[in-house]
Short mmCIF file of C-alpha atoms in Angstrom, two decimals:
data_model
loop_
_atom_site.label_atom_id
_atom_site.label_comp_id
_atom_site.label_asym_id
_atom_site.label_seq_id
_atom_site.Cartn_x
_atom_site.Cartn_y
_atom_site.Cartn_z
CA MET A 1 31.94 202.74 -2.38
CA SER A 2 34.89 204.76 -1.08
CA LYS A 3 33.33 208.23 -0.60
CA ILE A 4 30.06 209.62 0.79
CA GLU A 5 28.95 213.14 -0.22
CA VAL A 6 26.19 214.57 2.00
CA ASN A 7 25.11 217.98 3.41
CA GLU A 8 25.46 216.93 7.06
CA ILE A 9 26.57 213.93 9.07
CA SER A 10 24.47 213.28 12.15
CA LYS A 11 24.66 210.67 14.84
CA THR A 12 21.60 208.49 14.47
CA SER A 13 22.66 205.20 16.04
CA THR A 14 22.40 204.43 19.69
CA GLY A 15 26.11 203.62 19.95
CA SER A 16 28.63 205.83 21.69
CA GLU A 17 30.50 206.81 18.52
CA ILE A 18 30.49 206.89 14.75
CA ILE A 19 33.54 205.44 13.05
CA ILE A 20 34.45 206.59 9.54
CA SER A 21 37.10 204.31 8.11
CA SER A 22 37.59 206.12 4.79
CA PRO A 23 38.05 209.81 3.82
CA VAL A 24 34.84 211.81 3.71
CA SER A 25 34.26 214.94 1.59
CA MET A 26 31.52 217.38 2.64
CA ASP A 27 30.13 220.56 1.12
CA SER A 28 28.89 221.81 4.52
CA PRO A 29 30.83 222.36 7.80
CA LEU A 30 31.31 219.41 10.12
CA LYS A 31 30.00 220.00 13.62
CA VAL A 32 31.40 217.78 16.36
CA LYS A 33 29.88 217.20 19.76
CA VAL A 34 30.22 220.20 22.13
CA TYR A 35 31.03 219.77 25.83
CA THR A 36 32.23 221.91 28.70
CA THR A 37 35.68 221.19 30.13
CA SER A 38 34.21 219.42 33.14
CA GLN A 39 31.97 217.30 30.90
CA ILE A 40 34.93 216.28 28.77
CA ASN A 41 36.88 215.29 31.86
CA GLY A 42 33.93 213.07 32.84
CA LEU A 43 33.87 211.13 29.55
CA THR A 44 35.23 207.62 29.09
CA PRO A 45 36.77 208.14 25.64
CA SER A 46 38.71 205.96 23.26
CA GLN A 47 41.71 206.98 21.18
CA GLY A 48 40.87 209.23 18.24
CA GLN A 49 37.62 210.71 19.52
CA ILE A 50 37.14 214.42 18.75
CA VAL A 51 35.09 216.93 20.75
CA PHE A 52 34.82 220.74 21.05
CA ASP A 53 35.58 222.34 24.47
CA SER A 54 33.12 225.26 24.84
CA ASP A 55 34.95 226.71 27.89
CA GLU A 56 38.31 226.96 26.11
CA ALA A 57 36.84 227.35 22.59
CA LYS A 58 39.24 224.61 21.43
CA LEU A 59 38.96 221.43 19.40
CA LYS A 60 40.37 218.44 21.29
CA VAL A 61 41.34 214.86 20.38
CA TYR A 62 41.90 211.95 22.76
CA ASP A 63 45.35 210.36 22.26
CA GLY A 64 44.64 207.27 24.31
CA SER A 65 45.75 208.78 27.63
CA ALA A 66 44.75 212.45 27.61
CA TRP A 67 42.83 215.07 25.68
CA GLN A 68 45.11 217.17 23.43
CA LEU A 69 44.49 220.38 21.52
CA VAL A 70 44.02 219.99 17.79
CA GLY A 71 46.21 222.47 15.86
CA GLY A 72 47.77 225.71 17.26
CA ALA A 73 50.21 225.75 20.15
CA ASP A 74 49.60 225.22 23.84
CA PHE A 75 52.15 227.17 25.93
CA SER A 76 50.61 226.34 29.29
CA ALA A 77 53.31 223.71 29.89
CA VAL A 78 56.15 223.64 27.35
CA GLY A 79 58.55 220.74 27.64
CA GLU A 80 60.86 221.46 24.70
CA ASN A 81 62.61 224.24 22.80
CA ILE A 82 60.35 226.58 20.84
CA ILE A 83 61.84 226.98 17.36
CA PRO A 84 60.11 228.89 14.52
CA SER A 85 59.66 227.05 11.25
CA ALA A 86 61.38 229.87 9.30
CA ASP A 87 64.16 232.36 10.10
CA VAL A 88 63.38 236.08 10.65
CA THR A 89 59.70 235.56 9.84
CA TYR A 90 57.55 235.46 12.97
CA ASP A 91 57.02 237.89 15.90
CA LEU A 92 56.38 237.32 19.58
CA GLY A 93 53.43 239.61 20.29
CA SER A 94 52.51 242.68 18.25
CA ASN A 95 52.15 246.44 18.55
CA SER A 96 48.54 245.95 19.67
CA TYR A 97 48.92 242.76 21.69
CA LYS A 98 51.99 242.70 23.90
CA TRP A 99 53.29 240.18 26.42
CA ARG A 100 53.19 241.70 29.91
CA ASP A 101 56.37 240.41 31.63
CA LEU A 102 59.26 238.23 30.55
CA TYR A 103 61.02 236.08 33.16
CA LEU A 104 64.37 234.56 32.21
CA SER A 105 66.79 232.57 34.34
CA GLY A 106 69.59 232.55 31.76
CA SER A 107 72.25 235.26 31.64
CA SER A 108 72.01 236.38 27.99
CA ILE A 109 69.57 237.89 25.53
CA TYR A 110 70.62 237.84 21.87
CA LEU A 111 69.21 240.93 20.17
CA GLY A 112 70.11 240.93 16.48
CA ASP A 113 73.91 240.97 16.32
CA GLN A 114 74.24 242.22 19.91
CA THR A 115 74.20 240.35 23.21
CA ILE A 116 72.85 241.61 26.54
CA THR A 117 74.32 239.70 29.47
CA SER A 118 73.75 239.99 33.20
CA ASP A 119 75.23 238.84 36.44
CA SER A 120 73.90 239.28 39.95
CA ARG A 121 74.76 243.02 40.01
CA SER A 122 75.05 244.47 36.51
CA ILE A 123 74.05 244.33 32.83
CA SER A 124 76.66 244.29 30.05
CA LEU A 125 76.27 245.06 26.35
CA SER A 126 78.37 243.57 23.58
CA GLY A 127 78.02 246.82 21.61
CA SER A 128 77.57 250.53 22.36
CA LEU A 129 74.52 252.11 24.05
CA LYS A 130 72.79 254.98 22.26
CA LEU A 131 70.75 257.38 24.39
CA LYS A 132 67.67 259.26 23.26
CA GLN A 133 68.77 262.51 21.56
CA TYR A 134 67.22 265.95 22.05
CA THR A 135 68.14 269.58 21.56
CA THR A 136 68.73 271.74 24.66
CA SER A 137 65.30 273.39 24.31
CA GLN A 138 63.59 270.00 23.94
CA ILE A 139 65.34 268.72 27.09
CA ASP A 140 64.28 271.82 29.05
CA ALA A 141 60.67 271.24 27.94
CA LEU A 142 60.52 267.60 29.17
CA THR A 143 58.11 266.94 32.05
CA GLY A 144 57.57 264.16 34.57
CA MET A 145 61.27 263.36 34.85
CA THR A 146 62.70 261.36 37.77
CA ASP A 147 66.16 260.94 39.33
CA GLY A 148 68.77 259.30 37.10
CA GLU A 149 67.09 259.62 33.68
CA MET A 150 69.67 260.25 30.95
CA VAL A 151 69.56 261.91 27.52
CA TYR A 152 72.06 263.25 24.97
CA ASP A 153 72.07 267.00 24.26
CA THR A 154 72.78 267.44 20.53
CA ASP A 155 73.41 271.19 20.93
CA GLU A 156 75.99 270.92 23.71
CA LYS A 157 77.28 267.47 22.67
CA LYS A 158 76.92 266.31 26.29
CA ILE A 159 75.23 263.50 28.19
CA LYS A 160 72.84 264.88 30.79
CA THR A 161 71.32 263.22 33.83
CA TYR A 162 68.27 264.45 35.76
CA ASN A 163 68.70 265.51 39.39
CA GLY A 164 65.29 265.26 41.05
CA THR A 165 66.44 267.09 44.19
CA ASP A 166 67.39 270.23 42.27
CA SER A 167 64.82 269.63 39.48
CA ALA A 168 67.56 270.22 36.93
CA TRP A 169 69.47 268.48 34.13
CA GLU A 170 73.19 268.16 34.83
CA LYS A 171 75.93 267.58 32.27
CA ILE A 172 78.29 264.63 32.68
CA THR A 173 81.90 265.36 31.89
CA SER A 174 84.97 263.13 31.97
CA ALA A 175 88.38 264.74 31.95
CA GLY A 176 90.36 263.07 34.70
CA SER A 177 90.13 263.51 38.45
CA PHE A 178 88.80 266.93 39.46
CA SER A 179 90.07 268.97 42.36
CA ALA A 180 89.61 272.63 43.25
CA THR A 181 90.20 275.13 46.06
CA GLY A 182 88.60 278.34 47.20
CA GLY A 183 85.81 279.44 49.50
CA THR A 184 84.45 277.36 52.36
CA ILE A 185 84.32 273.75 51.19
CA SER A 186 81.52 271.50 52.44
CA THR A 187 79.43 268.55 51.28
CA ASP A 188 75.71 268.23 50.81
CA GLY A 189 74.71 264.65 50.07
CA SER A 190 76.50 263.63 46.87
CA TYR A 191 77.68 267.19 46.15
CA THR A 192 80.70 269.29 47.05
CA LEU A 193 80.10 273.02 47.62
CA HIS A 194 82.54 275.95 47.56
CA THR A 195 80.77 278.85 49.30
CA PHE A 196 82.27 282.32 48.91
CA THR A 197 81.02 284.95 51.37
CA SER A 198 83.78 287.36 50.45
CA SER A 199 85.69 287.98 47.24
CA GLY A 200 88.41 285.50 46.32
CA THR A 201 89.55 282.97 43.72
CA PHE A 202 88.18 279.58 42.71
CA THR A 203 91.12 277.53 41.44
CA VAL A 204 90.83 274.25 39.52
CA GLN A 205 93.95 272.22 40.30
CA SER A 206 93.21 269.27 38.00
CA GLY A 207 90.62 267.98 35.56
CA SER A 208 87.36 269.62 34.59
CA LYS A 209 83.81 269.49 35.89
CA THR A 210 80.36 270.76 35.00
CA CYS A 211 79.44 272.92 37.99
CA ASN A 212 76.24 274.55 39.18
CA VAL A 213 77.11 278.18 39.88
CA TYR A 214 74.87 280.44 42.01
CA VAL A 215 75.65 284.18 42.13
CA ILE A 216 73.65 286.19 44.69
CA GLY A 217 73.75 289.95 45.27
CA GLY A 218 73.69 291.52 48.74
CA GLY A 219 70.38 292.65 50.25
CA GLY A 220 69.63 296.34 50.81
CA SER A 221 69.14 297.72 54.33
CA GLY A 222 65.96 299.29 55.67
CA GLY A 223 65.67 303.08 55.79
CA THR A 224 65.90 305.18 58.97
CA ASP A 225 63.94 308.22 60.14
CA GLY A 226 64.42 310.11 63.38
CA GLY A 227 61.09 311.91 63.02
CA ALA A 228 57.52 310.75 63.41
CA SER A 229 57.63 308.34 60.50
CA SER A 230 58.38 304.70 59.77
CA SER A 231 60.63 303.55 56.95
CA MET A 232 60.67 301.18 53.99
CA GLY A 233 62.35 297.77 53.97
CA GLY A 234 65.41 297.13 51.83
CA ALA A 235 65.09 295.04 48.67
CA GLY A 236 66.55 291.57 48.09
CA GLY A 237 69.63 291.02 45.93
CA GLY A 238 69.54 289.53 42.44
CA LEU A 239 70.29 285.93 41.42
CA ALA A 240 72.10 284.44 38.40
CA TYR A 241 72.38 280.65 38.03
CA LYS A 242 74.02 278.56 35.32
CA GLN A 243 75.86 275.28 34.75
CA ILE A 244 79.42 276.08 33.68
CA ASP A 245 82.27 273.79 32.63
CA LEU A 246 85.22 274.74 34.84
CA SER A 247 88.65 273.30 34.10
CA VAL A 248 92.35 273.53 34.83
CA THR A 249 92.78 275.22 31.44
CA GLY A 250 89.92 277.70 31.91
CA GLY A 251 89.87 281.12 33.56
CA SER A 252 93.41 282.36 34.10
CA GLY A 253 95.38 279.12 34.25
CA GLY A 254 92.49 277.42 36.06
CA ALA A 255 91.89 280.41 38.37
CA TYR A 256 88.48 282.11 38.32
CA THR A 257 87.86 285.47 39.99
CA VAL A 258 85.01 285.59 42.52
CA THR A 259 83.41 288.86 43.62
CA VAL A 260 80.92 288.86 46.49
CA GLY A 261 78.67 291.83 47.28
CA ALA A 262 78.14 292.69 50.96
CA GLY A 263 74.72 293.26 52.47
CA GLY A 264 73.66 296.89 52.88
CA ALA A 265 74.93 298.17 56.26
CA LEU A 266 72.70 299.71 58.94
CA LYS A 267 71.63 303.26 58.15
CA THR A 268 72.33 305.05 61.45
CA THR A 269 71.37 308.56 60.29
CA ASP A 270 68.23 309.90 58.67
CA GLY A 271 67.97 308.67 55.10
CA THR A 272 67.52 305.88 52.61
CA GLY A 273 69.03 302.52 53.51
CA ASN A 274 72.25 301.30 51.92
CA THR A 275 72.25 299.34 48.68
CA GLY A 276 73.67 295.81 48.70
CA GLY A 277 76.83 294.96 46.78
CA THR A 278 77.11 293.26 43.38
CA SER A 279 78.39 289.67 43.07
CA THR A 280 80.04 288.22 39.93
CA PHE A 281 81.56 285.01 38.59
CA ASP A 282 82.64 284.43 35.00
CA THR A 283 79.76 285.84 32.86
CA LEU A 284 77.26 285.82 35.75
CA GLN A 285 76.30 288.95 37.68
CA ALA A 286 73.78 289.72 40.43
CA THR A 287 73.37 293.31 41.59
CA GLY A 288 72.47 294.24 45.15
CA GLY A 289 69.02 295.23 46.37
CA SER A 290 68.21 298.91 46.85
CA GLY A 291 67.98 300.45 50.32
CA GLY A 292 64.55 301.30 51.74
CA ALA A 293 63.26 304.88 51.69
CA GLU A 294 63.36 307.02 54.83
CA THR A 295 59.69 307.95 55.29
CA THR A 296 56.15 306.85 54.53
CA ALA A 297 55.93 309.69 52.01
CA THR A 298 57.72 307.42 49.53
CA THR A 299 55.29 304.73 48.39
CA THR A 300 57.21 303.21 45.47
CA PRO A 301 58.84 299.99 46.75
CA ALA A 302 62.62 299.66 46.78
CA SER A 303 63.84 297.81 43.66
CA GLY A 304 65.31 294.34 43.91
CA GLY A 305 68.73 293.44 42.54
CA VAL A 306 68.87 291.87 39.08
CA GLY A 307 70.62 288.72 37.85
CA THR A 308 72.14 288.53 34.36
CA GLY A 309 74.09 286.01 32.30
CA GLY A 310 72.50 282.88 33.74
CA THR A 311 70.08 280.31 32.41
CA THR A 312 68.02 281.37 35.45
CA ASN A 313 68.04 285.09 36.29
CA GLY A 314 66.05 286.32 39.28
CA THR A 315 65.10 289.72 40.63
CA GLY A 316 65.15 290.33 44.38
CA GLY A 317 61.90 290.98 46.22
CA THR A 318 60.95 294.63 46.61
CA GLY A 319 61.25 296.45 49.93
CA GLY A 320 57.85 297.03 51.54
CA PRO A 321 56.92 300.71 52.10
CA GLY A 322 56.33 301.99 55.62
CA LYS A 323 52.78 302.96 56.54
CA PRO A 324 51.28 305.92 58.40
CA SER A 325 49.09 305.62 61.50
CA GLY A 326 46.15 303.24 61.15
CA ASN A 327 47.93 300.86 58.77
CA ASN A 328 50.25 297.93 59.14
CA GLY A 329 53.56 298.03 57.28
CA THR A 330 53.65 296.61 53.76
CA ALA A 331 55.08 293.11 53.30
CA GLY A 332 58.32 292.74 51.39
CA GLY A 333 58.12 291.19 47.94
CA ASN A 334 59.06 287.57 47.22
CA GLY A 335 62.06 287.10 44.97
CA THR A 336 61.35 286.03 41.38
CA ASN A 337 63.01 282.98 39.76
CA GLY A 338 64.64 281.97 43.04
CA ALA A 339 66.01 285.39 44.09
CA PRO A 340 66.07 286.62 47.75
CA GLY A 341 63.09 288.26 49.48
CA GLY A 342 62.71 291.95 50.31
CA GLY A 343 62.34 293.44 53.80
CA GLY A 344 58.94 294.36 55.25
CA GLY A 345 57.99 297.99 55.87
CA GLY A 346 57.66 299.56 59.32
CA ALA A 347 54.50 301.17 60.73
CA ASP A 348 53.95 304.52 62.46
CA ASP A 349 51.60 303.17 65.14
CA ASP A 350 50.73 299.61 64.09
CA SER A 351 52.35 296.26 63.19
CA GLY A 352 55.25 295.87 60.79
CA GLY A 353 55.08 294.11 57.43
CA ASP A 354 56.42 290.57 56.95
CA GLY A 355 59.59 289.93 54.98
CA GLY A 356 59.39 288.45 51.48
CA ASN A 357 60.52 284.90 50.70
CA GLY A 358 63.69 283.63 49.06
CA ASP A 359 64.22 280.12 47.68
CA SER A 360 66.24 277.39 49.41
CA THR A 361 66.81 275.61 46.07
CA TYR A 362 68.93 278.58 44.97
CA TYR A 363 70.40 279.26 48.45
CA THR A 364 68.67 282.65 48.76
CA GLY A 365 67.38 284.08 52.04
CA GLY A 366 64.20 285.73 53.23
CA GLY A 367 63.73 289.43 53.97
CA GLY A 368 63.63 290.87 57.50
CA GLY A 369 60.33 291.85 59.13
CA GLY A 370 59.41 295.52 59.49
CA GLY A 371 59.27 297.12 62.94
CA GLY A 372 55.95 297.68 64.73
CA ASP A 373 55.39 300.63 67.07
CA SER A 374 55.83 298.91 70.45
CA ARG A 375 53.37 300.88 72.58
CA GLY A 376 51.58 298.07 74.41
CA ALA A 377 48.70 297.95 71.96
CA GLY A 378 49.55 294.59 70.38
CA SER A 379 51.65 296.12 67.62
CA GLN A 380 54.02 293.39 66.53
CA GLY A 381 57.07 293.30 64.33
CA GLY A 382 56.70 291.57 60.99
CA ALA A 383 57.86 287.97 60.60
CA GLY A 384 60.97 287.20 58.60
CA GLY A 385 60.55 285.72 55.13
CA THR A 386 61.50 282.10 54.47
CA GLY A 387 64.23 280.73 52.20
CA TYR A 388 67.65 279.10 52.60
CA TYR A 389 67.62 280.99 55.91
CA THR A 390 64.74 282.96 57.48
CA GLY A 391 64.85 286.73 57.84
CA GLY A 392 64.91 288.33 61.28
CA THR A 393 61.72 289.41 63.07
CA GLY A 394 60.96 293.13 63.33
CA GLY A 395 60.81 294.78 66.75
CA GLY A 396 57.42 295.28 68.41
CA ASP A 397 55.44 294.64 71.57
CA SER A 398 56.98 291.14 71.76
CA GLY A 399 60.50 292.55 72.00
CA ALA A 400 63.38 293.80 69.92
CA GLY A 401 63.90 292.75 66.31
CA THR A 402 66.39 290.00 65.51
CA ALA A 403 69.23 289.46 63.07
CA GLY A 404 68.70 287.60 59.82
CA GLY A 405 69.27 283.86 59.83
CA GLY A 406 72.67 282.36 59.07
CA SER A 407 76.17 283.45 59.98
CA TYR A 408 76.09 286.03 57.20
CA GLY A 409 72.59 287.36 57.82
CA GLY A 410 72.12 291.11 58.26
CA ALA A 411 72.20 292.65 61.73
CA ALA A 412 68.97 293.72 63.41
CA GLY A 413 68.42 297.48 63.45
CA ASN A 414 69.39 299.52 66.48
CA THR A 415 66.65 299.82 69.08
CA GLY A 416 65.11 302.97 70.49
CA SER A 417 65.46 303.99 74.13
CA SER A 418 61.72 304.48 74.59
CA ARG A 419 60.32 301.87 72.18
CA VAL A 420 62.41 299.21 70.40
CA ASN A 421 60.79 299.78 66.94
CA ASN A 422 63.75 298.33 64.95
CA GLY A 423 63.69 296.38 61.70
CA GLY A 424 64.77 292.73 61.41
CA GLY A 425 67.93 291.78 59.50
CA GLY A 426 67.81 290.17 56.06
CA ALA A 427 68.85 286.52 55.94
CA GLN A 428 71.89 285.06 54.21
CA PHE A 429 72.09 285.12 51.30
CA GLY A 430 70.75 288.39 49.89
CA GLY A 431 67.65 289.06 52.03
CA GLY A 432 66.62 292.72 52.40
CA GLY A 433 66.54 294.33 55.88
CA GLY A 434 63.21 295.34 57.46
CA GLY A 435 62.13 298.96 57.87
CA MET A 436 61.87 300.61 61.31
CA ALA A 437 58.75 301.89 63.08
CA ASP A 438 57.99 305.47 64.23
CA GLY A 439 61.37 307.04 65.03
CA HIS A 440 59.89 309.87 67.12
CA ASN A 441 58.22 307.42 69.49
CA ALA A 442 61.32 305.21 69.57
CA SER A 443 63.50 307.99 70.95
CA GLY A 444 60.99 309.36 73.45
CA ALA A 445 60.24 312.39 71.25
CA ASN A 446 63.83 313.69 71.22
CA THR A 447 65.58 314.61 67.99
CA ASN A 448 68.17 311.84 68.08
CA VAL A 449 68.12 308.90 65.66
CA GLU A 450 67.85 305.76 67.73
CA ALA A 451 65.80 302.96 66.12
CA THR A 452 66.95 301.95 62.62
CA GLY A 453 66.03 299.60 59.82
CA GLY A 454 67.70 296.19 59.62
CA ALA A 455 70.82 295.43 57.59
CA GLY A 456 70.75 293.38 54.38
CA GLY A 457 72.00 289.82 54.22
CA SER A 458 75.35 289.20 52.55
CA GLY A 459 75.58 288.10 48.94
CA ALA A 460 77.43 284.94 47.92
CA VAL A 461 78.89 282.87 45.11
CA ILE A 462 78.33 279.13 45.47
CA ILE A 463 79.95 276.54 43.19
CA LYS A 464 78.44 273.05 43.44
CA TYR A 465 79.41 269.80 41.72
CA LEU A 466 79.09 266.05 42.09
CA THR A 467 81.66 264.63 44.49
CA GLU A 468 84.06 262.10 42.98
CA GLY A 469 84.84 258.74 44.53
#
C-alpha cells in the first residue's frame, strides 16, 4: 500500500531512525525528537534527519554536512543579497518591533524616489529637506530643546535654530553679506555685538540680519539726607528684548536711531535720588528706574523702570527703603524678566541692605548695596547684587562704599567726614544705586550734606547677531 493513516507515529524499533519512503498523511500533529543545541551537536546524523532544537525553538534538518533551519530565514550569517519575493509588499520591522541600529558601509540609501548619499564629512539629499512646521506660539512652548535644533515658523515664514546658550530660538535669514557700524563692536563666541552706552546710530551697510536687540534703561540713584536719617536705594532700569530683522533698506536708509538713558546721577543735596534715563531702539523702550526717597519716613519702595515693545519686557528691581535704628536696611528688589536689580536701603544705626540682582543673559547689572552706619559696632554696608556686572558695596565698618561694576557702573556715593556711610553704585547696565546711612552721624552732627546714596548704572542698547564667515 502507498499510504498509512494513523493517529500518531512512534519510534518502536531499536534502530537509530525510522525511514518513510512514501508520503504519509496524518490527522494528528507529528512530533519529532527534541534535543538541546548541545545534544544536537553531539549527534552522528545522516542526511535528511529532522530534529527540534529546544534552545532555539527551531526545527532543523541535516543536509549531509551541517544542521540547517527548516523554513523561515536565518540572518545570523547572510552570504547573498536579500531580495523580497514581491515589490512594495514587505516591511523591515514594525511600529511595535523596531530594529535598534543600522550599520551600512555603502554611501547611498534609496528612500522612495529620493537618494541619501554620504561622504566622510557630509550627507547629501537628491531632493529638498522639509523641516517640522510649527506656529510661533507652538515653538515658544517647546521644551527640552538643545543647541542646533531647527524648525520652520509658519507665522513668520522663517527657519529658526535653537541657541542653547541664550535659551532662545533665532531666525535664519539670507540676504547677502551683512555689515553694520555703530556703538562699540566686539565679539562673544560666535556672535558680534554692537554696544551703545550713549545715543547714536546703528547703520546697516549691506545685507540684512535677524538681530537680538536688548534695550536697558538707566538705574536710579539712592536718596540723600543730611539729617539723622538713612535713605532709600534707587530702582533698576527697565528691559525690552526682541529679535528684529535689520536691513540696508530698513530704518532711514539702513540707519536706525539709538537712544541710551544715563544712570541717575549722585544726589548731593537733601532729597530724592535722580531717576535714570530712558533707552529706545525701533519699537523697543525701557524707562529708567526711580530715585530712592530721602528718609526712612517713606516706606514705599522706589519703582523700577519698565520695558515695552519686546517679546520679553522686564521691570527693574525696586529700591530698598532705608530703616530706622534697630533695623538693617531693606534689600533692593531683583529685576523681573531679566531686568536690572534695585539698590539696597541704608540704615540709621545698623547694616545696609543688599542690592537686588540683574540677569547676565540680558546684560543687566545688579543694584548697589545700602550704606551701614560705620560706628565700630559691626555695621556693614550691603553687598552689591549680581548680574552682567555686580553692584558696588555700601559703605560701613569695613570701609567706604564702592562704584558699580563695569566701566559704565554708577559712582559710589560721597563719604562723610565722620563716618563713611555712603551707598554703593549700581552696576552697568541699569543697576540702581544704594541708599546712604545716617547723614547726621556721617557729618559729625553738623548740618552739611556729606554722605550720599550711590549713582545708578548707565543704560544701554545692545545689538547682537551671528558673525559671518
